[in-house]
Tab-separated table of C-alpha atoms in Angstrom:
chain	number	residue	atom	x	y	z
J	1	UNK	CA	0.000	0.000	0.000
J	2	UNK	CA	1.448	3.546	-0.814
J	3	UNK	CA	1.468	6.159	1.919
J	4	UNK	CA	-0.684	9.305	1.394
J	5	UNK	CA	1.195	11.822	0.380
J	6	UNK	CA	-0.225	13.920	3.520
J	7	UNK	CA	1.201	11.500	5.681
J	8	UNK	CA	4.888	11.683	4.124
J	9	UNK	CA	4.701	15.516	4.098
J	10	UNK	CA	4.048	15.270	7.982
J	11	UNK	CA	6.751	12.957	8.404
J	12	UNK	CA	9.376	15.013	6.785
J	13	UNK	CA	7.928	17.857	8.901
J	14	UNK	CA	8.588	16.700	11.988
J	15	UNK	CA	11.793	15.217	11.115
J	16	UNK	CA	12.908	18.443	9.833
J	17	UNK	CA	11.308	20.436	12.922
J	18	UNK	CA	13.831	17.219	14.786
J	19	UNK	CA	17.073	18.090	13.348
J	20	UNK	CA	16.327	22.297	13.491
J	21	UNK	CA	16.265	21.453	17.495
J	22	UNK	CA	19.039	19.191	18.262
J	23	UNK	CA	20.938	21.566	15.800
J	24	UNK	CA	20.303	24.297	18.475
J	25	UNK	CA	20.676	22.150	21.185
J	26	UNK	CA	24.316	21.320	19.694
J	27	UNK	CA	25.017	24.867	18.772
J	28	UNK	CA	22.700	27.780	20.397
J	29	UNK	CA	24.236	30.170	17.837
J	30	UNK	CA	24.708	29.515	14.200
J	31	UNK	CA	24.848	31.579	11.300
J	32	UNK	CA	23.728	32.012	8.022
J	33	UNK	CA	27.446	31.571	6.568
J	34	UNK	CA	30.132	28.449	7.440
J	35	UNK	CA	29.758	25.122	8.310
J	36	UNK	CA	26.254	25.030	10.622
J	37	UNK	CA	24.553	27.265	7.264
J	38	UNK	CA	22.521	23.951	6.546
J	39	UNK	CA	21.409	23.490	9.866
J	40	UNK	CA	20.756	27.360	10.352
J	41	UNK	CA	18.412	27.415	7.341
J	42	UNK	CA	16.258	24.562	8.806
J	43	UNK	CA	15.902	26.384	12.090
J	44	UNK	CA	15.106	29.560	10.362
J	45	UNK	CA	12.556	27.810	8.606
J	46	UNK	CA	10.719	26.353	11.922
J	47	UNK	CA	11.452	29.399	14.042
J	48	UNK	CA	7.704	29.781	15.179
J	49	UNK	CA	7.303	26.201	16.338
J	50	UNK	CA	10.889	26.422	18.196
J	51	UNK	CA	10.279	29.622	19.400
J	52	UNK	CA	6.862	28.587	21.294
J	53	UNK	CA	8.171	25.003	22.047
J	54	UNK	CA	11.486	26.634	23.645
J	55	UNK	CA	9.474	29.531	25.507
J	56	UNK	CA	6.627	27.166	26.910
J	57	UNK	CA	9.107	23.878	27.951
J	58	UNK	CA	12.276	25.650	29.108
J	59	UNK	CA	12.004	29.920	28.924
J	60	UNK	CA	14.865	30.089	26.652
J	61	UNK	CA	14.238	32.458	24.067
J	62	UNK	CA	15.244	32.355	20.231
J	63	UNK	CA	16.133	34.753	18.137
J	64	UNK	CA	16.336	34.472	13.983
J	65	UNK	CA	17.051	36.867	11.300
J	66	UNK	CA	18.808	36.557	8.019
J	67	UNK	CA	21.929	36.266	9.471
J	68	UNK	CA	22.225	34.461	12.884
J	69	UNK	CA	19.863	32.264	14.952
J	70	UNK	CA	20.474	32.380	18.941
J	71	UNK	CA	18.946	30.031	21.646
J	72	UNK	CA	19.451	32.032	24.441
J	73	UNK	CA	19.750	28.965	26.832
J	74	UNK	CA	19.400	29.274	30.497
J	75	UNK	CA	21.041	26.288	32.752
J	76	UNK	CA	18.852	24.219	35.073
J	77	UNK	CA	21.802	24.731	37.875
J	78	UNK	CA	23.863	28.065	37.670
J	79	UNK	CA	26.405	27.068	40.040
J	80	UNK	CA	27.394	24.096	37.843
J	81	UNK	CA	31.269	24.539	36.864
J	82	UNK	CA	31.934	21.279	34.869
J	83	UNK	CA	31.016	22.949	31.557
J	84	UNK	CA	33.180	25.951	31.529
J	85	UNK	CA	34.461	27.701	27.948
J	86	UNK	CA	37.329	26.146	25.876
J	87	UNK	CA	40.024	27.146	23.831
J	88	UNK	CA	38.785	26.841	20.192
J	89	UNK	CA	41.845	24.171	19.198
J	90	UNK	CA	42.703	20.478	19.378
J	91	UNK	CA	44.158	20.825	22.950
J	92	UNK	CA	40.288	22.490	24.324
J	93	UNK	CA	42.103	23.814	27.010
J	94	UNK	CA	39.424	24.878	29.870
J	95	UNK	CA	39.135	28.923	30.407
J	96	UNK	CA	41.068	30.803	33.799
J	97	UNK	CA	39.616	33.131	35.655
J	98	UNK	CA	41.643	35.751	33.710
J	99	UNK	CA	40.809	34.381	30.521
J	100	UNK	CA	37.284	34.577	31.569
J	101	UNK	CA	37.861	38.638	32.431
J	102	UNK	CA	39.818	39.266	29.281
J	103	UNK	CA	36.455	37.542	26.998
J	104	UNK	CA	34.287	40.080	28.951
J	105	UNK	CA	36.544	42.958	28.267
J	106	UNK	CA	37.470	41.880	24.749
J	107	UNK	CA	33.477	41.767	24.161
J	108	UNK	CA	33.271	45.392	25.872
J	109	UNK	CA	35.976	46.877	23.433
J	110	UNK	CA	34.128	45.499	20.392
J	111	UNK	CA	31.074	46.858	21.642
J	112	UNK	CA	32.373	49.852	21.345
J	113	UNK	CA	35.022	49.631	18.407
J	114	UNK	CA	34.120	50.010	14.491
J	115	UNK	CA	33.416	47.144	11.887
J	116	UNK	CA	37.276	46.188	11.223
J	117	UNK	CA	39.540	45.776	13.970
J	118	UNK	CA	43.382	44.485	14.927
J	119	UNK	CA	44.738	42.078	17.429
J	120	UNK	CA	47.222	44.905	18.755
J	121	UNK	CA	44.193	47.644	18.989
J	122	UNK	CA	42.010	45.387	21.221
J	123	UNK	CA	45.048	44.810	23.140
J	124	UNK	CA	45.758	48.120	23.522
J	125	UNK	CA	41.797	48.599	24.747
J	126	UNK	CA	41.750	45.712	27.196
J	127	UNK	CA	44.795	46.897	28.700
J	128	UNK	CA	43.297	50.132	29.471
J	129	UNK	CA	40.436	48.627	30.680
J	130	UNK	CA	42.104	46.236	32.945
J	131	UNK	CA	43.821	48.572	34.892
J	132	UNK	CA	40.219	50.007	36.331
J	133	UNK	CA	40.844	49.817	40.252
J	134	UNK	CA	37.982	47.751	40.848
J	135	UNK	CA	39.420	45.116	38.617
J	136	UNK	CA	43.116	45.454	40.251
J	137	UNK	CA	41.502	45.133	43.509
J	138	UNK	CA	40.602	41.364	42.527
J	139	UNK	CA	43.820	40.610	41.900
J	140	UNK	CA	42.951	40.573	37.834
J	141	UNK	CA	46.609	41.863	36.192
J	142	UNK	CA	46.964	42.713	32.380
J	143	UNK	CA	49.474	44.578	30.926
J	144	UNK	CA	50.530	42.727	27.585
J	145	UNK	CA	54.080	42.016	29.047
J	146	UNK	CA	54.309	38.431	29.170
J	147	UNK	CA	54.404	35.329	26.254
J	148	UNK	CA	51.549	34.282	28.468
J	149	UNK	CA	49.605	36.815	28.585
J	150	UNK	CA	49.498	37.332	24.631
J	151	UNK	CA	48.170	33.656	24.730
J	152	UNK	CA	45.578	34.180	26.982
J	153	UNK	CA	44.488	36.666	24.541
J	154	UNK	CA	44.836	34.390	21.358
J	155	UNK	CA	42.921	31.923	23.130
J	156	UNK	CA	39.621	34.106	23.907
J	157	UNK	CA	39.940	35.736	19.941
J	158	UNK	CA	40.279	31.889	19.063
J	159	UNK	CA	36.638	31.454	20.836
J	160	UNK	CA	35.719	34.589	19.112
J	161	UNK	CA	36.155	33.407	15.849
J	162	UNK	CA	34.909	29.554	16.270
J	163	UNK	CA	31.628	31.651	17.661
J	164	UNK	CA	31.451	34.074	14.325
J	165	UNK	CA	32.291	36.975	16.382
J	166	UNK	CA	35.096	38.033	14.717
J	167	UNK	CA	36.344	36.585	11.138
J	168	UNK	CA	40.131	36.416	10.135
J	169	UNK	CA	40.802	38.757	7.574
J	170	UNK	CA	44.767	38.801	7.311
J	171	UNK	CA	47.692	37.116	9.465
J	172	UNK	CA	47.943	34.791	12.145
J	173	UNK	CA	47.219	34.819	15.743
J	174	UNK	CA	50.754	32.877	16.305
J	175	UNK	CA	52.664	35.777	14.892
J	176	UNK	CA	51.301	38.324	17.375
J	177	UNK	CA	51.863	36.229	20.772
J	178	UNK	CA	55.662	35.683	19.130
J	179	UNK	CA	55.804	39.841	18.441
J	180	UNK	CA	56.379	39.185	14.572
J	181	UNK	CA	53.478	40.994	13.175
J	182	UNK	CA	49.473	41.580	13.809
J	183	UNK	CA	46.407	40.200	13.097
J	184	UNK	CA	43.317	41.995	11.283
J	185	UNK	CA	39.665	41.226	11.923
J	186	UNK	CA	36.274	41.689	10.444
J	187	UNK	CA	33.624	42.513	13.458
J	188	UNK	CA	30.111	40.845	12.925
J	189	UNK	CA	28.150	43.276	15.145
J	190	UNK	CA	24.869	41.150	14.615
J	191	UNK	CA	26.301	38.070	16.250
J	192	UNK	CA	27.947	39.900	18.779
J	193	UNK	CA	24.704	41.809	19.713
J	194	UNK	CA	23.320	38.374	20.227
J	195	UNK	CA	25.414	36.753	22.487
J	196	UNK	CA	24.488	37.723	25.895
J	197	UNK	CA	21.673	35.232	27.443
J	198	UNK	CA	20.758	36.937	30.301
J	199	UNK	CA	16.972	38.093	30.827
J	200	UNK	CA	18.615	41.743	32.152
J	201	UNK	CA	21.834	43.568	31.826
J	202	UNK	CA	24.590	42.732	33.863
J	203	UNK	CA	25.069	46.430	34.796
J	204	UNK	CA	21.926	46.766	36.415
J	205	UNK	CA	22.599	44.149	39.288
J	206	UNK	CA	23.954	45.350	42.078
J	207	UNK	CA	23.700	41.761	44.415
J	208	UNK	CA	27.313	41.157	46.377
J	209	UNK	CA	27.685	37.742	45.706
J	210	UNK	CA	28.147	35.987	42.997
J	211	UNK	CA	25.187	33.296	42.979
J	212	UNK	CA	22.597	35.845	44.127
J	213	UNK	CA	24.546	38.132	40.998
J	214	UNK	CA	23.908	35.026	38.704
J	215	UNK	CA	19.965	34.684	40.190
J	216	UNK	CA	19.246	38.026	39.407
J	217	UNK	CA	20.439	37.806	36.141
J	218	UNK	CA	17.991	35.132	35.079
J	219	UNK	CA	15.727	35.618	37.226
J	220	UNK	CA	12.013	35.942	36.226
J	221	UNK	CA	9.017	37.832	37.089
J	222	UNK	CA	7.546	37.158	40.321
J	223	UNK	CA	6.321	34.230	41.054
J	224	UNK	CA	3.268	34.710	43.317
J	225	UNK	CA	0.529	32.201	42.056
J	226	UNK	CA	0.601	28.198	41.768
J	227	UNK	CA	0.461	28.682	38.180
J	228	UNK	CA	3.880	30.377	37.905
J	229	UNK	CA	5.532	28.768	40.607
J	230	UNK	CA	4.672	25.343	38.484
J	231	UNK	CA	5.602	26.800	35.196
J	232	UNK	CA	8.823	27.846	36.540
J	233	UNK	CA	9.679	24.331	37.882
J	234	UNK	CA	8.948	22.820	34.495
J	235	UNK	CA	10.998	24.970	32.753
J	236	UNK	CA	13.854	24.082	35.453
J	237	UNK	CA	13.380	20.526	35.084
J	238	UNK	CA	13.241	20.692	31.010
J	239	UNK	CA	16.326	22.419	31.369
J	240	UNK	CA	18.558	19.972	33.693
J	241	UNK	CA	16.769	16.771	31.747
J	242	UNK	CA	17.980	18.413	27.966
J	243	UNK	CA	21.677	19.805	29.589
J	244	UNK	CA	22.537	17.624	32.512
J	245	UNK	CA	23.388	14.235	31.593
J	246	UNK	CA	22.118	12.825	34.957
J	247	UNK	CA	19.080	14.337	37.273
J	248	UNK	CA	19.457	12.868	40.615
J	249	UNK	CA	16.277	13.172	43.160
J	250	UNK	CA	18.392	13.829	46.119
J	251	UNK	CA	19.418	17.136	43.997
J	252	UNK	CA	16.210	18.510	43.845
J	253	UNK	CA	13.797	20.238	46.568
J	254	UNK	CA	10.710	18.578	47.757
J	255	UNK	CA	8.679	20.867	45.389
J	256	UNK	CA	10.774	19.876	42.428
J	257	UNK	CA	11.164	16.204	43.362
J	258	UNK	CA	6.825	16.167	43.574
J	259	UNK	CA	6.405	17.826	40.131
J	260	UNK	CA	8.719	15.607	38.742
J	261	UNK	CA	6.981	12.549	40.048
J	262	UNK	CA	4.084	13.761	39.046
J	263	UNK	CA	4.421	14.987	35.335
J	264	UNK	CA	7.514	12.782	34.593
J	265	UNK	CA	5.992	11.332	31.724
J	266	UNK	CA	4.150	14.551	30.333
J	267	UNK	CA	8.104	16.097	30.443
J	268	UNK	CA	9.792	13.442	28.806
J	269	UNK	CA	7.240	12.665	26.391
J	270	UNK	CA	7.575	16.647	24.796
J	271	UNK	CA	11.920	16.495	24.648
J	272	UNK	CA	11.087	12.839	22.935
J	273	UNK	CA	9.006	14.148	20.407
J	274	UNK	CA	11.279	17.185	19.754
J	275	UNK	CA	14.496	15.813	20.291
J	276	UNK	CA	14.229	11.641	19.821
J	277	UNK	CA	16.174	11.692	23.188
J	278	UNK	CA	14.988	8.571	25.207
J	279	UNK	CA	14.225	8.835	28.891
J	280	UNK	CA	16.336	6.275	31.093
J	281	UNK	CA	14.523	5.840	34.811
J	282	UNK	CA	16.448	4.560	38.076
J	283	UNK	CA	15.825	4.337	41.560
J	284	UNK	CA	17.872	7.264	42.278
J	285	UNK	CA	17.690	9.827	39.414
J	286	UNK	CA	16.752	9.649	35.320
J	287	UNK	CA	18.591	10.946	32.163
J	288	UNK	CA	17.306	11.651	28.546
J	289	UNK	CA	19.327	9.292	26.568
J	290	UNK	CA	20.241	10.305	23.050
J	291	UNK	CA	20.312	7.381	20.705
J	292	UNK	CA	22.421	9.346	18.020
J	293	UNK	CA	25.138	10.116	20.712
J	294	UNK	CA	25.413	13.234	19.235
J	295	UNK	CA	23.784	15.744	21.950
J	296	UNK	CA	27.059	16.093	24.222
J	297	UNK	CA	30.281	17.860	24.791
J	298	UNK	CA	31.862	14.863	26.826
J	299	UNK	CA	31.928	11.008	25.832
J	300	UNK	CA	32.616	8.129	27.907
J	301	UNK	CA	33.912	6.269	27.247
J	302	UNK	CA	36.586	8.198	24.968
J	303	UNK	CA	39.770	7.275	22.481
J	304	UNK	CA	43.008	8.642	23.393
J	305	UNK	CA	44.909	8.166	26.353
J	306	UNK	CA	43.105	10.592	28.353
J	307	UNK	CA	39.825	8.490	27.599
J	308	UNK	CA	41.549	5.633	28.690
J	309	UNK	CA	42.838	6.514	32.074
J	310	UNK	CA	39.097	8.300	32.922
J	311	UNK	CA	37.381	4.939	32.240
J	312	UNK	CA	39.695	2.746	34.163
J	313	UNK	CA	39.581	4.795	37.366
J	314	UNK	CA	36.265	4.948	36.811
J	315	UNK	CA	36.112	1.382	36.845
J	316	UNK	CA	38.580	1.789	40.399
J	317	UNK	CA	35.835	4.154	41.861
J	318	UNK	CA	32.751	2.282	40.940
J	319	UNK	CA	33.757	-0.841	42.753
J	320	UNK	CA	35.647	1.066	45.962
J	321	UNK	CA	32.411	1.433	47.323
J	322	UNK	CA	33.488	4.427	49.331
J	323	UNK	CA	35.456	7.915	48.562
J	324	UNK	CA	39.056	7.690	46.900
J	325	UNK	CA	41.668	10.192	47.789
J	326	UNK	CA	43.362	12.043	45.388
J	327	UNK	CA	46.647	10.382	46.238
J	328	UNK	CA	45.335	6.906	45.988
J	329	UNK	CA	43.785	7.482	42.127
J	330	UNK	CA	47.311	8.650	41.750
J	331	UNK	CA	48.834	5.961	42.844
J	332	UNK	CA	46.600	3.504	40.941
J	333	UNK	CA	47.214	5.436	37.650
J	334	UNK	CA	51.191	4.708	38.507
J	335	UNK	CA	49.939	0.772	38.896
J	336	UNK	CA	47.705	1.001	35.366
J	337	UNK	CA	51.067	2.814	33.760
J	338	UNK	CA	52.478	-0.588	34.587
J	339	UNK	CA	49.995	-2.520	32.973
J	340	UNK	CA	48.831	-0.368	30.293
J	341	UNK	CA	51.416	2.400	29.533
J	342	UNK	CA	52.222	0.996	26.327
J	343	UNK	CA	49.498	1.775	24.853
J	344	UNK	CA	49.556	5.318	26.275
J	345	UNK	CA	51.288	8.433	25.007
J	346	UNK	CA	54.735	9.165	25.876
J	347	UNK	CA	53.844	12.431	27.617
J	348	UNK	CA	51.339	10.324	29.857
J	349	UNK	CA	54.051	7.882	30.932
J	350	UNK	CA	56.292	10.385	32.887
J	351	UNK	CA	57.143	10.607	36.293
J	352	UNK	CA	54.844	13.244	37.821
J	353	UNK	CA	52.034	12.720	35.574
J	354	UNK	CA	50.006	10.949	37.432
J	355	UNK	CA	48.009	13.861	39.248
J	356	UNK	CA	47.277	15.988	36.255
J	357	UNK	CA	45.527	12.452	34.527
J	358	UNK	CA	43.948	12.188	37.744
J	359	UNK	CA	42.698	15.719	37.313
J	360	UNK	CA	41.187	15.658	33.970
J	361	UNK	CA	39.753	12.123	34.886
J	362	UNK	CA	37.869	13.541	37.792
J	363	UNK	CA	36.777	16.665	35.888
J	364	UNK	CA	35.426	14.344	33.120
J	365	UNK	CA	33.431	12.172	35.548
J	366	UNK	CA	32.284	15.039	37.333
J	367	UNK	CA	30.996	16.593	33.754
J	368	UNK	CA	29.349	13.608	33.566
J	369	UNK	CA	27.252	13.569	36.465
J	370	UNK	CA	29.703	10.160	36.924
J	371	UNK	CA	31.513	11.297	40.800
J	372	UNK	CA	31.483	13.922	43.366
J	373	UNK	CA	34.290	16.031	43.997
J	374	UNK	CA	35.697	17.335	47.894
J	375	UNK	CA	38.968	18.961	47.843
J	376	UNK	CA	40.243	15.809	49.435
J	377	UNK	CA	38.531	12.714	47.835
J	378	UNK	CA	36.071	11.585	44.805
J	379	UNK	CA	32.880	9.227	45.221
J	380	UNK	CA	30.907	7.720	43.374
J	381	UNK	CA	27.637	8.791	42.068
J	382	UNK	CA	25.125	5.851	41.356
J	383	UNK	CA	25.286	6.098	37.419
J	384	UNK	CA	28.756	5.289	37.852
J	385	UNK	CA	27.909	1.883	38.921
J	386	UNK	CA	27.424	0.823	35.286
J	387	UNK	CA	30.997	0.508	34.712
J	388	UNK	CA	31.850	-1.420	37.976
J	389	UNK	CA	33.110	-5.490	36.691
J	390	UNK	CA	31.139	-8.357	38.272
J	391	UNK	CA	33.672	-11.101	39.351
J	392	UNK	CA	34.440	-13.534	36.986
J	393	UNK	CA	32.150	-16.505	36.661
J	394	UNK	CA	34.153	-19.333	34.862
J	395	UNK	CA	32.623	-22.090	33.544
J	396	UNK	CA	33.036	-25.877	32.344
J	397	UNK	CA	33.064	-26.964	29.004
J	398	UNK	CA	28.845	-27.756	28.444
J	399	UNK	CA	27.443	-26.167	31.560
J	400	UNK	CA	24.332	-24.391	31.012
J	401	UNK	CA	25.368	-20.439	30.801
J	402	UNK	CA	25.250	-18.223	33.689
J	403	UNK	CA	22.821	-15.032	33.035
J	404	UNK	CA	24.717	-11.901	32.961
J	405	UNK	CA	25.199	-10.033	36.945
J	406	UNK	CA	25.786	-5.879	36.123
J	407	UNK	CA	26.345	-3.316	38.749
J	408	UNK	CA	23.602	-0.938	37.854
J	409	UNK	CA	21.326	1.496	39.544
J	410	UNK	CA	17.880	0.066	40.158
């Protein structure tokens, strides 16, 4: 039998309506121009259903016009610091503090600057602004003086341009952090414009600290009925199921933890049908599972040596049954350099590396919702208990199989 044609056209509909959202899941900003133009004209062409989907499930807004579409995503948690910016190159070396300050006043020159600018002029502009006494009194230094401080800067234009901020127009950023010559760039105002997601401007909140700074810059209107008090938490939750890779109960509030048990299938049903993502249910938390694998900054497992290392102490951790020290993962990646180091770089094989592998192991677990981090030790978190090994069953020759044991949350 041949399918109506009605049917196939509503098909490809919500397959296209799909792949506009999990494009702007992946990337919350894409342009018109580059590598993401495909994906931009598909959102473009669904704006109003991912606009009112978007406003309604989570209160992130989007923006489209002809030359940049912007989700202007909220986090569920806004004290969460395993997902921090990275340098735009193979190495995806995790922002500083002063890289973070330089990005903020590199944004605040070009604010202000004209369409065309050069590596040494914002330089020249973020070193004036640095040396405002309110930033020297955080202990925030710039003066252009040092290798690494012309890095630091290479690194946030490097963001810059992988974002469509700025675009390359002659030289290299290499020459200007080794003082042989400067770097010019185009400034694409209309992607700048759109790349601050707060719900009010920064310069009109005046809290001290920084989470009530970070609550009042997302905060929204008051919430003084049942009806907006529920909407918010639904928004929350849609937020932490389509960002955080795990939700754990014991991380919500009472209120939250209710809602959730109540309307956990109403939620999960709307990201399936937008999004394909699957829900995964245990005893002690849930997690939208994406099928295509493709909805995520961090793997794990992971290739390299790096990936390597994180899944065998994860392995360690999920079957201590109890919080590891920092010194004991780094003695047990000296024992798995032993046994494995072959088949690990050379770098990773030196004396001494053994706490900066511990490091980015525990940063990559933590990403992943995976551990727990004190300043001392690292424990467990019950969706690490998948990758715990059962004890070997061996069998004779003709025996009638054993069915499989796995660790697992319930």
């Amino acid at each position: 039998m041949t399918t109506p044609l009605a049917e196939l056209l509503d098909g490809q509909h919500a397959a296209d309506l799909r792949k506009a959202a999990r494009a702007l899941l992946r990337h919350p900003l894409l342009l018109a121009r580059g590598r993401h133009a495909d994906e931009f004209r598909l959102v473009r062409r669904h704006a109003p259903e991912l606009r009112e989907w978007f406003d309604r499930n989570t209160g992130w807004s989007l923006h489209v016009d002809a030359e940049t579409a912007r989700l202007r995503k909220i986090p569920g948690v806004l004290t969460d610091p395993t997902h921090p910016a990275r340098e735009a190159s193979r190495g995806s070396t995790p922002f500083t503090r002063r890289r973070y300050v330089l990005l903020c006043l590199a944004l605040a020159a070009l604010e202000r600057g004209e369409a065309q600018i050069a590596l040494g002029r914002l330089a020249d502009q973020i070193v004036l602004d640095a040396a405002d006494p309110r930033l020297a009194a955080t202990g925030i230094e710039f003066a252009l003086e040092r290798r690494d401080e012309r890095l630091d800067l290479a690194a946030v234009v490097r963001l810059l341009l992988d974002l469509g901020v700025l675009r390359r127009v002659a030289g290299e950023e290499e020459a200007y952090v080794s003082g042989a010559g400067d770097v010019l760039y185009d400034v694409e105002r209309r992607v700048l414009a759109g790349l601050l997601a707060s719900r009010r401007g920064p310069s009109t909140v005046h809290a001290e600290t920084l989470d009530d700074r970070l609550a009042e810059l997302v905060a929204e209107t008051a919430l003084d009925s049942d009806e907006l008090r529920f909407r918010a938490m639904r928004r929350s939750l849609t937020r932490r199921l389509l960002d955080d890779p795990v939700v754990y109960y014991d991380d919500l509030t009472d209120a939250e933890l209710g809602y959730l048990t109540r309307q956990r299938g109403f939620l999960t049903a709307r990201i399936t049908e937008l999004t394909g993502m699957v829900a995964e249910v245990r005893a002690e938390g849930m997690a939208m599972v994406d099928p295509d694998d493709d909805l995520t900054d961090l793997r794990m497992p992971e290739q390299g040596t790096h990936g390597h290392v994180t899944l065998l102490l994860a392995e360690h951790l999920a079957g201590a049954g109890r919080p590891v020290t920092l010194d004991e993962l780094a003695l047990r990646v000296r024992e798995l350099a032993a046994q494995h180091g072959s088949f690990w770089s050379k770098s990773a094989r030196e004396p001494g590396m053994e706490s900066e592998l511990v490091e980015q192991a525990v940063a990559r677990l933590s990403a992943l919702g995976l551990a727990s981090r004190t300043p001392d030790a690292v424990a467990a978190r019950p969706a690490l208990a998948r990758y715990a090994v059962g004890e070997t069953v061996i069998r004779e020759p003709g025996s009638a199989p054993v069915p499989p044991q796995r660790k697992a949350t319930s």
